[in-house]
Coordinates of C-alpha atoms in Angstrom, one line a residue:
Chain A
M258 CA 0.2 0.2 -0.2
S259 CA 1.2 3.4 -1.0
T260 CA -0.2 7.1 -0.2
L261 CA 0.2 9.8 -2.4
I262 CA 0.0 13.4 -0.6
V263 CA -0.8 16.4 -3.3
V264 CA 0.9 18.7 -1.5
E265 CA -0.1 22.8 -1.3
H266 CA 2.1 25.3 -0.8
R267 CA 1.0 29.4 -1.2
D268 CA 3.9 32.7 -2.7
G269 CA 6.4 29.7 -3.7
A270 CA 6.5 27.7 -0.3
L271 CA 5.4 25.3 1.6
T272 CA 2.0 25.5 3.9
A273 CA 2.4 23.7 6.9
S274 CA -0.5 22.1 7.0
T275 CA 0.9 18.9 4.6
T276 CA 3.6 18.2 7.5
H277 CA 0.2 17.7 9.8
V278 CA -1.1 16.0 6.1
V279 CA 2.4 13.5 6.4
A280 CA 1.8 12.0 10.1
A281 CA -1.9 10.7 9.0
A282 CA -0.1 8.9 5.7
R283 CA 2.6 7.6 8.1
A284 CA -0.6 7.3 10.2
L285 CA -1.9 4.3 7.7
G286 CA 1.4 2.5 8.0
T287 CA 1.7 2.8 4.7
E288 CA 4.4 4.7 2.0
V289 CA 4.1 7.9 1.7
D290 CA 4.7 10.0 -1.7
L291 CA 4.4 13.3 -1.8
L292 CA 3.1 15.3 -5.4
V293 CA 3.8 19.2 -6.2
A294 CA 2.0 20.8 -9.3
G295 CA 2.5 24.6 -9.9
E296 CA 5.3 26.9 -12.0
G297 CA 8.4 27.3 -10.2
I298 CA 7.8 24.9 -8.0
D299 CA 11.5 24.0 -7.2
A300 CA 12.1 26.0 -3.9
V301 CA 8.4 23.8 -3.2
A302 CA 10.0 20.9 -3.6
A303 CA 13.8 20.6 -1.6
A304 CA 11.2 22.4 1.2
A305 CA 8.5 18.0 0.6
A306 CA 11.9 16.6 -0.3
R307 CA 13.3 17.7 3.9
L308 CA 10.3 16.4 6.0
D309 CA 10.1 13.3 7.8
G310 CA 8.7 9.6 6.7
V311 CA 8.5 11.0 2.2
R312 CA 10.0 8.2 0.2
A313 CA 9.4 10.5 -3.0
V314 CA 8.2 14.3 -4.4
L315 CA 6.7 13.7 -7.7
T316 CA 7.2 17.2 -8.8
A317 CA 4.5 18.4 -12.5
D318 CA 5.7 21.5 -13.3
H319 CA 3.6 23.3 -15.9
A320 CA 1.5 27.2 -16.6
V321 CA -1.6 24.5 -16.3
Y322 CA -0.8 24.6 -12.9
A323 CA -0.4 27.5 -12.1
H324 CA -3.0 28.9 -8.7
Q325 CA -4.0 24.6 -8.7
L326 CA -7.2 25.6 -10.1
A327 CA -8.8 22.2 -9.3
E328 CA -9.1 21.5 -13.2
P329 CA -6.2 20.6 -14.4
M330 CA -5.0 19.9 -10.6
A331 CA -7.7 17.3 -10.7
A332 CA -6.5 15.9 -14.7
L333 CA -3.4 15.3 -13.4
I334 CA -3.9 13.3 -10.2
V335 CA -5.6 11.3 -12.4
A336 CA -3.0 10.1 -14.8
C337 CA -0.8 9.5 -12.0
V338 CA -2.8 7.8 -8.7
D339 CA -3.2 3.9 -10.2
D340 CA 0.1 3.2 -7.9
Y341 CA -1.9 4.3 -4.9
S342 CA -4.3 2.3 -2.7
H343 CA -5.0 6.4 -0.3
L344 CA -4.9 9.7 -2.2
L345 CA -4.4 12.9 0.8
A346 CA -4.8 16.2 1.1
A347 CA -5.7 18.9 3.8
A348 CA -8.7 20.1 3.8
S349 CA -8.4 23.1 3.3
S350 CA -10.0 25.8 0.9
S351 CA -7.4 23.9 -2.0
G352 CA -7.7 20.4 -0.6
K353 CA -11.3 20.7 -0.5
D354 CA -11.7 22.4 -3.8
I355 CA -9.2 19.2 -5.7
L356 CA -10.3 16.0 -4.0
P357 CA -13.5 15.7 -4.3
R358 CA -13.4 16.0 -8.0
V359 CA -10.1 14.0 -8.3
A360 CA -12.4 11.2 -6.1
A361 CA -15.2 11.3 -9.1
L362 CA -12.9 10.9 -11.9
K363 CA -12.2 7.2 -10.5
G364 CA -16.2 6.5 -9.6
V365 CA -14.8 6.4 -5.2
P366 CA -16.7 8.1 -2.8
Q367 CA -14.5 10.3 -0.4
I368 CA -14.4 11.4 2.9
S369 CA -13.4 14.2 4.6
D370 CA -12.2 15.6 7.1
I371 CA -11.1 12.6 8.7
I372 CA -9.2 12.9 12.3
A373 CA -8.2 9.7 13.7
I374 CA -7.7 6.6 11.9
E375 CA -7.9 3.5 13.2
A376 CA -6.7 1.0 10.2
P377 CA -5.8 1.5 6.8
D378 CA -9.6 1.3 5.8
T379 CA -11.6 3.2 8.7
F380 CA -11.2 6.3 9.9
K381 CA -13.7 9.1 12.6
R382 CA -14.5 12.2 11.5
P383 CA -16.6 14.7 12.2
I384 CA -20.9 14.9 11.3
Y385 CA -23.5 17.4 12.6
A386 CA -20.8 20.7 13.5
G387 CA -19.1 18.5 15.1
S388 CA -21.8 17.4 17.4
A389 CA -21.2 13.6 15.8
I390 CA -18.2 11.7 15.2
A391 CA -18.7 9.2 13.0
T392 CA -16.6 6.0 13.0
L393 CA -16.7 5.4 8.8
S394 CA -14.9 1.9 6.7
N395 CA -13.8 2.5 3.2
H396 CA -13.2 -0.5 0.9
A397 CA -13.1 1.6 -2.7
P398 CA -9.5 0.8 -4.4
L399 CA -9.1 4.1 -4.2
K400 CA -9.4 5.9 -1.2
V401 CA -9.4 9.1 -1.1
M402 CA -9.8 11.8 2.2
S403 CA -9.5 14.7 3.0
V404 CA -8.0 15.7 6.7
R405 CA -8.2 17.8 9.5
T406 CA -4.8 18.9 9.8
S407 CA -5.3 20.1 13.2
A408 CA -5.3 15.9 14.4
F409 CA -2.5 15.3 13.8
D410 CA 1.2 17.0 14.8
A411 CA 3.4 18.3 11.9
V412 CA 5.9 15.9 11.5
A413 CA 9.6 17.2 11.5
E414 CA 11.4 18.4 7.9
T415 CA 14.6 15.6 9.1
G416 CA 14.0 14.2 5.7
S417 CA 16.1 13.5 2.1
A418 CA 13.4 11.8 -0.4
E419 CA 13.8 11.3 -4.4
I420 CA 12.8 14.9 -5.9
R421 CA 11.2 12.8 -9.6
A422 CA 9.6 15.0 -12.3
L423 CA 6.7 13.4 -14.0
G424 CA 6.1 15.0 -16.8
I425 CA 2.8 15.2 -17.0
V426 CA 1.3 17.9 -19.1
V427 CA -2.0 18.4 -19.2
D428 CA -5.2 20.9 -20.8
N429 CA -7.8 23.1 -18.9
T430 CA -10.2 24.6 -20.8
L431 CA -13.2 24.6 -17.9
S432 CA -11.6 27.7 -16.0
T433 CA -8.4 30.9 -16.5
F434 CA -7.3 32.4 -13.0
V435 CA -8.7 36.1 -13.1
G436 CA -6.9 37.5 -10.0
D437 CA -7.0 37.1 -5.6
E438 CA -7.5 39.5 -3.4
L439 CA -5.6 38.2 -1.1
A440 CA -5.4 39.0 2.9
T441 CA -2.0 41.0 4.1
S442 CA -1.5 39.5 7.3
H443 CA 1.7 40.9 10.0
G444 CA 1.0 37.6 12.5
P445 CA 1.0 33.4 12.1
E446 CA -1.2 31.9 9.3
L447 CA -5.0 30.4 11.4
G448 CA -4.6 27.6 10.6
S449 CA -0.9 26.3 12.3
A450 CA -0.4 29.7 15.3
R451 CA -0.4 28.0 18.6
V452 CA -2.3 30.7 19.9
I453 CA -5.2 32.4 18.6
V454 CA -7.3 35.5 19.6
S455 CA -10.3 35.8 18.5
G456 CA -13.3 38.4 18.5
G457 CA -16.8 38.4 17.8
R458 CA -19.8 41.2 17.0
G459 CA -19.3 41.9 21.0
L460 CA -16.6 44.0 19.4
G461 CA -19.6 46.1 18.6
S462 CA -17.4 47.3 14.3
G463 CA -14.2 46.7 13.0
E464 CA -12.5 50.1 14.3
N465 CA -12.4 48.3 17.6
F466 CA -11.5 44.5 16.3
K467 CA -8.9 46.4 16.0
L468 CA -8.3 45.8 19.9
L469 CA -7.1 42.5 19.0
D470 CA -4.2 43.5 17.3
G471 CA -2.2 44.5 20.9
V472 CA -3.0 41.7 22.1
A473 CA -2.3 39.3 19.3
A474 CA 1.3 40.6 19.0
K475 CA 2.4 40.5 22.3
L476 CA 0.9 36.8 22.5
G477 CA 2.4 36.3 18.9
A478 CA -0.8 35.2 17.9
A479 CA -3.2 34.6 15.2
I480 CA -6.6 37.2 15.3
G481 CA -8.9 34.5 14.1
A482 CA -13.5 36.1 14.0
S483 CA -16.5 34.5 15.0
R484 CA -19.2 34.4 11.9
A485 CA -20.8 36.9 13.1
A486 CA -18.1 38.9 12.9
V487 CA -17.6 38.5 9.6
D488 CA -20.6 39.0 8.5
A489 CA -20.4 42.1 9.4
G490 CA -17.8 43.0 7.9
Y491 CA -15.9 44.0 11.3
A492 CA -13.2 40.9 9.8
A493 CA -12.2 39.2 6.9
N494 CA -13.8 36.1 5.9
D495 CA -10.8 34.7 6.1
L496 CA -10.6 34.6 9.9
Q497 CA -13.9 32.8 10.0
V498 CA -13.3 30.3 13.2
G499 CA -16.4 26.9 12.8
Q500 CA -18.1 24.7 10.4
T501 CA -18.0 26.2 7.4
G502 CA -15.1 28.0 8.2
K503 CA -11.5 26.9 9.7
V504 CA -10.9 24.8 12.3
V505 CA -8.2 25.3 14.6
A506 CA -6.6 23.3 17.3
P507 CA -4.2 25.4 19.6
D508 CA -2.4 25.6 22.3
L509 CA -4.2 28.8 23.3
Y510 CA -7.3 29.9 22.4
I511 CA -9.6 32.9 23.5
A512 CA -12.8 34.2 22.1
V513 CA -13.7 38.2 22.8
G514 CA -17.6 38.6 23.0
I515 CA -18.8 35.4 21.0
S516 CA -21.1 34.3 23.2
G517 CA -20.7 30.6 21.5
A518 CA -23.0 29.0 18.8
I519 CA -22.6 25.6 18.7
Q520 CA -21.3 26.6 14.4
H521 CA -18.4 28.8 16.5
L522 CA -17.8 25.3 19.0
A523 CA -17.4 23.2 16.1
G524 CA -14.2 25.5 14.5
M525 CA -12.6 25.8 18.3
K526 CA -13.2 23.3 20.2
D527 CA -10.3 21.3 20.9
S528 CA -7.6 24.1 20.7
K529 CA -5.9 22.7 24.3
V530 CA -6.7 25.6 26.8
I531 CA -9.9 27.9 26.2
V532 CA -10.3 31.4 27.5
A533 CA -13.8 33.8 27.4
I534 CA -13.9 36.6 27.9
N535 CA -17.9 38.6 27.7
Q536 CA -20.0 40.4 28.9
D537 CA -23.2 38.3 29.6
E538 CA -22.5 35.9 31.8
E539 CA -25.1 33.3 29.9
A540 CA -23.2 32.4 27.0
P541 CA -22.6 29.5 26.1
I542 CA -18.6 30.2 25.0
F543 CA -18.5 29.9 29.3
G544 CA -19.6 26.1 28.9
V545 CA -16.6 25.3 27.3
A546 CA -13.6 27.2 28.7
D547 CA -11.5 26.9 31.3
Y548 CA -10.8 30.5 31.9
G549 CA -13.9 32.8 31.6
L550 CA -14.0 36.7 33.1
V551 CA -18.2 38.3 32.8
G552 CA -16.5 41.7 32.0
D553 CA -17.0 44.8 29.5
L554 CA -14.0 43.5 27.1
F555 CA -13.5 47.6 26.0
E556 CA -11.9 47.0 29.9
V557 CA -10.7 44.2 30.6
I558 CA -8.7 43.9 26.8
P559 CA -7.2 47.0 26.9
A560 CA -6.1 45.5 30.9
L561 CA -5.2 42.3 29.4
E562 CA -2.2 44.0 26.7
S563 CA -0.7 46.1 29.5
R564 CA -0.5 43.0 31.7
L565 CA 1.2 40.2 28.7
Chain B
M44 CA -30.6 30.2 -20.0
K45 CA -31.5 27.4 -17.3
V46 CA -30.0 27.0 -14.3
L47 CA -30.9 24.0 -12.1
V48 CA -30.2 24.1 -8.2
G49 CA -30.5 21.6 -5.5
V50 CA -32.2 20.8 -2.1
K51 CA -31.7 19.3 1.1
R52 CA -33.5 18.3 3.6
V53 CA -31.7 18.4 6.9
I54 CA -31.6 18.9 10.1
D55 CA -33.1 22.8 11.4
Y56 CA -29.7 24.3 12.7
N57 CA -31.2 25.7 15.2
V58 CA -31.8 22.0 17.0
K59 CA -29.1 19.7 18.8
V60 CA -28.2 16.8 17.4
R61 CA -28.8 13.0 20.0
V62 CA -26.6 10.1 18.7
R63 CA -29.1 7.2 19.0
P64 CA -28.1 4.7 22.2
D65 CA -27.0 1.7 20.4
H66 CA -24.7 4.3 17.9
S67 CA -26.2 2.8 14.8
D68 CA -26.3 6.7 14.1
V69 CA -27.4 9.9 15.2
D70 CA -31.3 9.7 15.9
L71 CA -33.2 12.1 14.0
T72 CA -36.9 10.9 14.3
N73 CA -39.7 13.6 16.0
T74 CA -37.2 16.4 14.9
K75 CA -37.6 19.7 13.0
M76 CA -36.4 19.8 9.9
A77 CA -35.2 22.0 6.9
M78 CA -33.8 23.5 4.0
N79 CA -29.7 23.4 4.2
P80 CA -29.2 27.0 5.1
F81 CA -26.4 26.4 1.6
C82 CA -29.1 25.7 -0.3
E83 CA -31.4 28.7 0.3
I84 CA -28.6 30.7 -0.5
A85 CA -28.5 28.6 -3.5
V86 CA -31.5 29.9 -4.6
E87 CA -31.2 32.7 -4.2
E88 CA -28.2 32.9 -5.8
A89 CA -30.7 31.6 -8.4
L90 CA -34.2 34.2 -8.2
R91 CA -31.8 37.1 -8.3
L92 CA -30.2 35.8 -11.9
K93 CA -33.5 35.5 -13.0
E94 CA -34.5 39.3 -11.9
R95 CA -31.6 40.4 -13.5
G96 CA -32.5 39.2 -16.5
V97 CA -29.6 36.0 -16.7
A98 CA -32.3 32.6 -15.9
S99 CA -35.0 32.4 -17.7
E100 CA -35.8 29.7 -15.8
I101 CA -35.4 28.0 -11.8
V102 CA -35.2 24.1 -12.0
A103 CA -35.2 23.4 -8.2
V104 CA -33.6 19.3 -7.7
S105 CA -34.8 18.0 -3.9
I106 CA -32.8 13.8 -3.8
G107 CA -34.0 12.5 -0.4
P108 CA -36.7 11.0 1.2
K109 CA -40.7 11.9 0.7
A110 CA -40.8 15.3 2.9
A111 CA -37.5 16.7 1.0
Q112 CA -40.9 17.7 -1.6
E113 CA -41.8 20.5 1.6
Q114 CA -38.2 21.6 0.9
L115 CA -39.0 21.8 -2.5
R116 CA -41.9 23.6 -2.0
T117 CA -40.3 26.4 -0.5
A118 CA -38.1 25.7 -3.4
L119 CA -41.1 27.1 -5.6
A120 CA -43.2 29.6 -2.8
L121 CA -39.5 31.2 -3.2
G122 CA -39.5 32.0 -6.8
A123 CA -38.5 28.5 -8.6
D124 CA -40.4 27.6 -12.0
R125 CA -40.5 23.7 -11.3
A126 CA -39.2 20.5 -9.6
I127 CA -38.0 17.3 -9.4
H128 CA -38.3 14.7 -6.5
I129 CA -35.5 12.1 -6.5
E130 CA -37.2 10.1 -3.9
S131 CA -34.6 7.5 -2.0
E132 CA -35.3 6.4 1.8
E133 CA -32.2 5.2 1.6
R134 CA -28.9 8.1 2.2
L135 CA -26.7 8.8 -0.3
D136 CA -22.6 9.1 -0.2
S137 CA -21.7 12.3 -2.0
L138 CA -20.7 10.6 -5.2
E139 CA -24.2 8.6 -5.2
V140 CA -26.3 12.4 -5.8
A141 CA -23.3 13.5 -7.8
Q142 CA -24.0 10.3 -10.3
V143 CA -28.4 11.1 -9.7
L144 CA -27.8 14.6 -10.0
A145 CA -25.3 14.4 -13.0
R146 CA -28.5 12.3 -14.7
L147 CA -30.2 14.8 -14.1
V148 CA -27.8 17.5 -16.0
A149 CA -27.8 15.2 -18.9
E150 CA -31.0 15.9 -19.6
E151 CA -32.3 19.8 -18.4
Q152 CA -29.2 20.6 -19.8
P153 CA -29.1 23.9 -17.3
G154 CA -26.4 26.6 -18.1
L155 CA -25.4 26.3 -14.7
V156 CA -26.2 24.8 -11.3
I157 CA -26.2 26.0 -8.0
L158 CA -25.3 23.7 -5.0
G159 CA -24.9 24.8 -1.6
K160 CA -20.7 24.3 -0.7
Q161 CA -21.6 21.6 1.8
A162 CA -25.3 20.4 4.2
I163 CA -25.1 20.9 7.3
D164 CA -25.6 17.0 8.4
S165 CA -23.0 15.7 6.2
D166 CA -20.6 18.5 6.6
N167 CA -18.9 16.7 3.9
N168 CA -17.6 20.0 0.9
Q169 CA -17.7 17.1 -2.1
T170 CA -21.3 17.1 -4.1
G171 CA -20.4 19.8 -6.4
Q172 CA -16.9 19.1 -6.8
M173 CA -18.3 15.9 -8.1
L174 CA -21.1 16.3 -10.2
A175 CA -18.7 18.9 -12.2
A176 CA -16.1 16.1 -12.7
L177 CA -19.1 13.5 -13.6
T178 CA -20.8 16.2 -15.7
G179 CA -17.1 17.8 -17.7
M180 CA -18.2 20.7 -16.3
G181 CA -15.6 23.7 -14.3
Q182 CA -16.0 24.2 -10.7
G183 CA -16.8 27.4 -9.3
T184 CA -16.9 26.5 -5.3
F185 CA -17.2 28.5 -2.0
A186 CA -19.3 31.7 -3.7
S187 CA -19.4 34.9 -3.2
R188 CA -19.7 36.5 -6.1
L189 CA -20.8 35.7 -9.6
E190 CA -20.9 37.4 -12.2
V191 CA -22.7 36.0 -15.5
T192 CA -22.0 37.4 -19.2
D193 CA -23.4 35.2 -22.1
E194 CA -19.8 32.1 -22.1
E195 CA -18.2 32.3 -18.8
V196 CA -19.3 33.0 -15.3
Q197 CA -17.2 34.9 -13.2
V198 CA -16.6 33.5 -10.3
T199 CA -14.5 35.1 -6.8
R200 CA -14.1 32.6 -4.1
E201 CA -13.7 32.6 -0.7
V202 CA -10.4 30.7 0.1
D203 CA -8.0 30.3 2.3
G204 CA -5.6 33.6 2.9
G205 CA -8.9 36.3 1.4
L206 CA -10.8 35.6 -1.9
R207 CA -9.7 34.3 -5.2
T208 CA -11.7 35.2 -8.9
L209 CA -12.1 32.6 -11.4
A210 CA -13.7 33.1 -15.0
L211 CA -15.7 29.4 -15.8
R212 CA -16.8 28.4 -19.7
L213 CA -20.5 28.0 -19.2
P214 CA -22.0 25.5 -18.9
A215 CA -20.1 25.5 -14.7
V216 CA -21.0 24.3 -11.4
I217 CA -21.3 26.2 -9.3
T218 CA -20.9 25.9 -4.8
T219 CA -22.3 28.9 -1.9
D220 CA -20.9 30.4 0.0
L221 CA -21.8 32.2 3.1
R222 CA -21.8 35.9 2.2
L223 CA -22.8 35.2 -1.8
N224 CA -26.0 36.8 -1.0
E225 CA -28.9 36.9 2.2
P226 CA -32.3 34.7 1.2
R227 CA -35.2 35.7 1.6
H228 CA -38.2 34.3 3.1
A229 CA -41.5 33.5 1.5
R230 CA -44.6 35.5 1.2
L231 CA -47.7 34.1 2.6
P232 CA -49.2 34.4 -1.4
D233 CA -46.2 32.4 -2.7
I234 CA -46.6 30.1 -0.3
M235 CA -50.3 29.5 -1.4
K236 CA -49.7 30.2 -5.6
A237 CA -46.4 27.2 -4.6
K238 CA -48.9 24.1 -4.4
K239 CA -49.9 24.3 -8.1
K240 CA -46.6 24.8 -9.0
P241 CA -45.0 21.3 -10.9
I242 CA -43.0 18.1 -8.7
D243 CA -41.6 15.9 -10.4
S244 CA -41.8 12.9 -8.4
R245 CA -39.8 9.6 -9.4
G246 CA -38.5 7.3 -7.4
I247 CA -34.1 6.4 -7.4
D248 CA -34.6 3.0 -9.4
T249 CA -35.8 5.2 -13.1
V250 CA -32.2 6.6 -12.2
G251 CA -30.0 3.5 -12.6
L252 CA -28.0 4.4 -9.5
A253 CA -25.5 1.5 -9.2
A254 CA -24.4 2.2 -5.9
S255 CA -20.7 0.6 -4.7
G256 CA -21.0 -0.4 -1.0
Y257 CA -18.1 1.1 -0.5
L258 CA -19.0 3.5 2.2
R259 CA -19.8 1.9 5.4
L260 CA -21.1 3.5 8.2
E261 CA -19.8 1.4 12.0
R262 CA -20.6 4.1 14.2
V263 CA -21.7 7.1 16.0
E264 CA -21.1 9.3 19.0
T265 CA -20.5 11.7 21.4
P266 CA -17.7 13.5 21.3
A267 CA -16.4 13.7 24.4
A268 CA -17.4 17.4 26.2
R269 CA -15.7 19.6 27.2
Q270 CA -15.1 19.9 30.8
G271 CA -15.4 24.0 30.9
G272 CA -17.1 25.9 33.4
S273 CA -14.4 28.2 35.4
K274 CA -15.0 31.5 35.6
V275 CA -12.1 34.5 37.0
A276 CA -13.1 37.0 38.7
S277 CA -10.2 39.0 37.2
V278 CA -7.1 40.0 34.2
D279 CA -4.8 39.6 37.5
E280 CA -6.7 36.3 37.5
L281 CA -6.0 34.3 34.6
V282 CA -3.0 35.6 33.3
D283 CA -1.7 34.4 36.3
K284 CA -3.5 31.5 35.9
L285 CA -2.5 30.8 32.0
K286 CA 0.7 31.0 33.6
H287 CA 1.4 29.1 35.5
E288 CA -1.4 26.8 36.4
A289 CA -2.5 26.1 32.3
K290 CA 1.4 26.6 31.1
V291 CA 0.1 28.1 28.5
L292 CA 2.5 31.3 28.6

């Protein structure tokens, strides 16, 4: 048995998510190969080759794979996945976009968002916004699965796998890249941050939302947001933590002015330590918080910043 | 242009799900059901395309139990022109749903298919991408903005890091994200009128679906409850506990 992992990269660098997916693949007990596709990907391939436990890094370097659009990526993966028993990618916006397209082209189902591997064909995943955990067995000849990266520890980067160019070029007449509007973030990436400071509707405005920046800077934290805060325009969409946004599990999650709807809890309740700061002592967020502080966040946040 | 929209009947998003005592599945008996919130956004986007003169006809499709006709009636009350119901009491996986939808796409030849990006029961986020693959169409997943011209649709997508815009050749499959639009509510007179709109209901056996049996649900459990609820009285106490008790600072 062997596993192929679709490597994610951005701005010429490997994203942290891949290191967690490799850990999941190693838990399967199979050989592990990585696929790096894009345009000008030498540095990404070299970084991928350093991940522990990787047998080979396969590369496809061509303009058609620039921006990793789902249509050419899926066609490429279909062309090189025949020898594998498992196909994995991170359950990121890119993995979610590409993997199901591959699964359907191969005529096999997909298991999304796996959080545990019971056996090479048996997996656990959350359903109903994490209100229940399903155990599924997958009997397909190719087991396609996206991995919830927060559920697997990253592997070390001390390996030296072989890098092999595939030389496969596919056509894409279906989709064209038009442009990106990427948020400029100052702190660490939300998905891999050790500490996250997250704001909700309680902050009241986009201007007030910036109050969190000071605390986040002192803690080296990433900024997150509830759906309510994103819908209200206080924070960018890619900061949303929850059932339909990002699922995170940092060492410390500080929820500020977030009431704690089940959809939000689904995205952060596996954090190691949760702090809730909210004016409403009945807010459901306190039910999952290790340390709750009832109070006016406009007084608490500056006070917290000054004591860190 | 004809627009096909998917509608799934799911547990109401405000209802907390219970696991069956025998762990075979969740228990949905006597549970309030509703249209999947992402499907509501899909229906709304189709309505707006029709109001802008881009869409000429909206066909709502649901695959599920007989009761799924309630959600199709809702789609009709909102303004869909007609509905197709593929009746299946068995639960299908996303690939099987995509295979049935692909059959309907071949039959209806829509210019655009709009589906929710995920259903809030299985949280799979697969069907749209699978349908696009099976029909050879391009896919615009997690859409927050659509602009349709004669030959293409420009889709702005919510991705990690921000927004990405793609141009897709038509026909194409779109899956909706939360901020594509704010769905309207059906008005009472329209709910009455919707009762006269046609629902073409057929059994799942009529679409020639060959179930693979590849996936088996072995067990469903309630996750370990988190022991929360402790309170601190001040910022000083909070910082002290984070440093010395939780040791995360």
